[in-house]
mmCIF file with all atom_site columns, C-alpha atoms in Angstrom:
data_model
loop_
_atom_site.group_PDB
_atom_site.id
_atom_site.type_symbol
_atom_site.label_atom_id
_atom_site.label_alt_id
_atom_site.label_comp_id
_atom_site.label_asym_id
_atom_site.label_entity_id
_atom_site.label_seq_id
_atom_site.pdbx_PDB_ins_code
_atom_site.Cartn_x
_atom_site.Cartn_y
_atom_site.Cartn_z
_atom_site.occupancy
_atom_site.B_iso_or_equiv
_atom_site.pdbx_formal_charge
_atom_site.auth_seq_id
_atom_site.auth_comp_id
_atom_site.auth_asym_id
_atom_site.auth_atom_id
_atom_site.pdbx_PDB_model_num
ATOM 1  C CA . MET A 1 1  ? 69.924  101.122 82.206  1.00 56.00 ? 7  MET A CA 1
ATOM 2  C CA . PHE A 1 2  ? 73.471  102.217 83.140  1.00 64.00 ? 8  PHE A CA 1
ATOM 3  C CA . SER A 1 3  ? 76.551  100.507 81.781  1.00 75.00 ? 9  SER A CA 1
ATOM 4  C CA . ARG A 1 4  ? 78.393  101.355 85.015  1.00 82.00 ? 10 ARG A CA 1
ATOM 5  C CA . PRO A 1 5  ? 77.081  102.086 88.499  1.00 89.00 ? 11 PRO A CA 1
ATOM 6  C CA . MET A 1 6  ? 76.832  105.721 89.538  1.00 95.00 ? 12 MET A CA 1
ATOM 7  C CA . LEU A 1 7  ? 79.522  107.163 91.786  1.00 97.00 ? 13 LEU A CA 1
ATOM 8  C CA . THR A 1 8  ? 79.011  108.397 95.341  1.00 97.00 ? 14 THR A CA 1
ATOM 9  C CA . LEU A 1 9  ? 80.489  111.708 96.474  1.00 97.00 ? 15 LEU A CA 1
ATOM 10 C CA . HIS A 1 10 ? 83.113  109.758 98.401  1.00 97.00 ? 16 HIS A CA 1
ATOM 11 C CA . GLU A 1 11 ? 84.142  107.872 95.255  1.00 97.00 ? 17 GLU A CA 1
ATOM 12 C CA . VAL A 1 12 ? 84.301  111.078 93.179  1.00 98.00 ? 18 VAL A CA 1
ATOM 13 C CA . ALA A 1 13 ? 86.421  112.748 95.851  1.00 98.00 ? 19 ALA A CA 1
ATOM 14 C CA . ASP A 1 14 ? 88.770  109.736 95.965  1.00 98.00 ? 20 ASP A CA 1
ATOM 15 C CA . LEU A 1 15 ? 89.145  109.664 92.184  1.00 97.00 ? 21 LEU A CA 1
ATOM 16 C CA . LEU A 1 16 ? 89.952  113.379 91.954  1.00 97.00 ? 22 LEU A CA 1
ATOM 17 C CA . LYS A 1 17 ? 91.976  113.496 95.200  1.00 98.00 ? 23 LYS A CA 1
ATOM 18 C CA . VAL A 1 18 ? 89.856  116.273 96.712  1.00 98.00 ? 24 VAL A CA 1
ATOM 19 C CA . LYS A 1 19 ? 87.653  116.550 99.809  1.00 98.00 ? 25 LYS A CA 1
ATOM 20 C CA . GLU A 1 20 ? 83.991  115.554 99.714  1.00 97.00 ? 26 GLU A CA 1
ATOM 21 C CA . SER A 1 21 ? 83.108  119.127 100.679 1.00 97.00 ? 27 SER A CA 1
ATOM 22 C CA . THR A 1 22 ? 84.781  120.308 97.454  1.00 98.00 ? 28 THR A CA 1
ATOM 23 C CA . VAL A 1 23 ? 82.620  117.921 95.413  1.00 98.00 ? 29 VAL A CA 1
ATOM 24 C CA . ARG A 1 24 ? 79.518  119.161 97.257  1.00 97.00 ? 30 ARG A CA 1
ATOM 25 C CA . THR A 1 25 ? 80.485  122.749 96.417  1.00 98.00 ? 31 THR A CA 1
ATOM 26 C CA . TRP A 1 26 ? 80.860  121.880 92.723  1.00 97.00 ? 32 TRP A CA 1
ATOM 27 C CA . ILE A 1 27 ? 77.398  120.295 92.777  1.00 98.00 ? 33 ILE A CA 1
ATOM 28 C CA . HIS A 1 28 ? 75.841  123.204 94.700  1.00 97.00 ? 34 HIS A CA 1
ATOM 29 C CA . ASP A 1 29 ? 77.404  125.756 92.317  1.00 97.00 ? 35 ASP A CA 1
ATOM 30 C CA . GLY A 1 30 ? 76.096  123.825 89.302  1.00 96.00 ? 36 GLY A CA 1
ATOM 31 C CA . ASP A 1 31 ? 79.566  122.947 87.979  1.00 96.00 ? 37 ASP A CA 1
ATOM 32 C CA . LEU A 1 32 ? 79.180  119.183 88.443  1.00 97.00 ? 38 LEU A CA 1
ATOM 33 C CA . ARG A 1 33 ? 75.926  117.540 87.391  1.00 97.00 ? 39 ARG A CA 1
ATOM 34 C CA . ALA A 1 34 ? 74.585  115.121 90.010  1.00 98.00 ? 40 ALA A CA 1
ATOM 35 C CA . ILE A 1 35 ? 71.394  113.301 90.924  1.00 96.00 ? 41 ILE A CA 1
ATOM 36 C CA . LYS A 1 36 ? 69.965  113.248 94.434  1.00 96.00 ? 42 LYS A CA 1
ATOM 37 C CA . LEU A 1 37 ? 68.626  109.830 95.398  1.00 94.00 ? 43 LEU A CA 1
ATOM 38 C CA . GLY A 1 38 ? 67.055  110.043 98.827  1.00 95.00 ? 44 GLY A CA 1
ATOM 39 C CA . ARG A 1 39 ? 69.635  111.771 101.021 1.00 94.00 ? 45 ARG A CA 1
ATOM 40 C CA . ASP A 1 40 ? 72.637  110.931 98.860  1.00 95.00 ? 46 ASP A CA 1
ATOM 41 C CA . TRP A 1 41 ? 74.082  112.451 95.696  1.00 97.00 ? 47 TRP A CA 1
ATOM 42 C CA . ARG A 1 42 ? 75.242  110.298 92.777  1.00 97.00 ? 48 ARG A CA 1
ATOM 43 C CA . VAL A 1 43 ? 77.333  111.242 89.748  1.00 97.00 ? 49 VAL A CA 1
ATOM 44 C CA . THR A 1 44 ? 77.470  109.318 86.471  1.00 96.00 ? 50 THR A CA 1
ATOM 45 C CA . HIS A 1 45 ? 80.838  108.476 84.958  1.00 95.00 ? 51 HIS A CA 1
ATOM 46 C CA . GLY A 1 46 ? 79.892  110.503 81.875  1.00 94.00 ? 52 GLY A CA 1
ATOM 47 C CA . ASP A 1 47 ? 79.060  113.600 83.924  1.00 96.00 ? 53 ASP A CA 1
ATOM 48 C CA . LEU A 1 48 ? 82.356  113.311 85.797  1.00 97.00 ? 54 LEU A CA 1
ATOM 49 C CA . GLU A 1 49 ? 84.289  112.970 82.531  1.00 94.00 ? 55 GLU A CA 1
ATOM 50 C CA . SER A 1 50 ? 82.471  116.016 81.108  1.00 94.00 ? 56 SER A CA 1
ATOM 51 C CA . PHE A 1 51 ? 83.293  118.015 84.243  1.00 96.00 ? 57 PHE A CA 1
ATOM 52 C CA . VAL A 1 52 ? 86.986  117.116 84.037  1.00 95.00 ? 58 VAL A CA 1
ATOM 53 C CA . ASP A 1 53 ? 87.113  117.892 80.292  1.00 91.00 ? 59 ASP A CA 1
ATOM 54 C CA . ALA A 1 54 ? 85.406  121.257 80.850  1.00 91.00 ? 60 ALA A CA 1
ATOM 55 C CA . HIS A 1 55 ? 88.013  122.234 83.450  1.00 90.00 ? 61 HIS A CA 1
ATOM 56 C CA . ALA A 1 56 ? 91.070  121.138 81.483  1.00 88.00 ? 62 ALA A CA 1
ATOM 57 C CA . ASN A 1 57 ? 93.492  123.818 80.341  1.00 85.00 ? 63 ASN A CA 1
ATOM 58 C CA . ARG A 1 58 ? 93.307  122.687 76.702  1.00 75.00 ? 64 ARG A CA 1
ATOM 59 C CA . PRO A 1 59 ? 90.904  120.618 74.560  1.00 70.00 ? 65 PRO A CA 1
ATOM 60 C CA . PRO A 1 60 ? 91.356  116.827 74.432  1.00 67.00 ? 66 PRO A CA 1
ATOM 61 C CA . GLY A 1 61 ? 93.787  115.681 71.745  1.00 69.00 ? 67 GLY A CA 1
ATOM 62 C CA . GLU A 1 62 ? 95.545  119.049 71.473  1.00 69.00 ? 68 GLU A CA 1
ATOM 63 C CA . ALA A 1 63 ? 99.318  118.711 71.804  1.00 65.00 ? 69 ALA A CA 1
ATOM 64 C CA . PRO A 1 64 ? 101.120 120.927 74.333  1.00 64.00 ? 70 PRO A CA 1
ATOM 65 C CA . ALA A 1 65 ? 102.837 123.971 72.830  1.00 64.00 ? 71 ALA A CA 1
#
């Protein structure tokens, strides 16, 4: 089904070096796509990559000016 296991909020926060409350805010605001399984939220690697790409200051592959 999934090529890689889904990430917990704690794992996302660790990867991005932010607080878990920040990740929860992104999910609540609809910025970061997540899936609620029981009481816990999970984020796919693809959704996290899309979120990071969408918040970058320039498109991928574009050289700095």
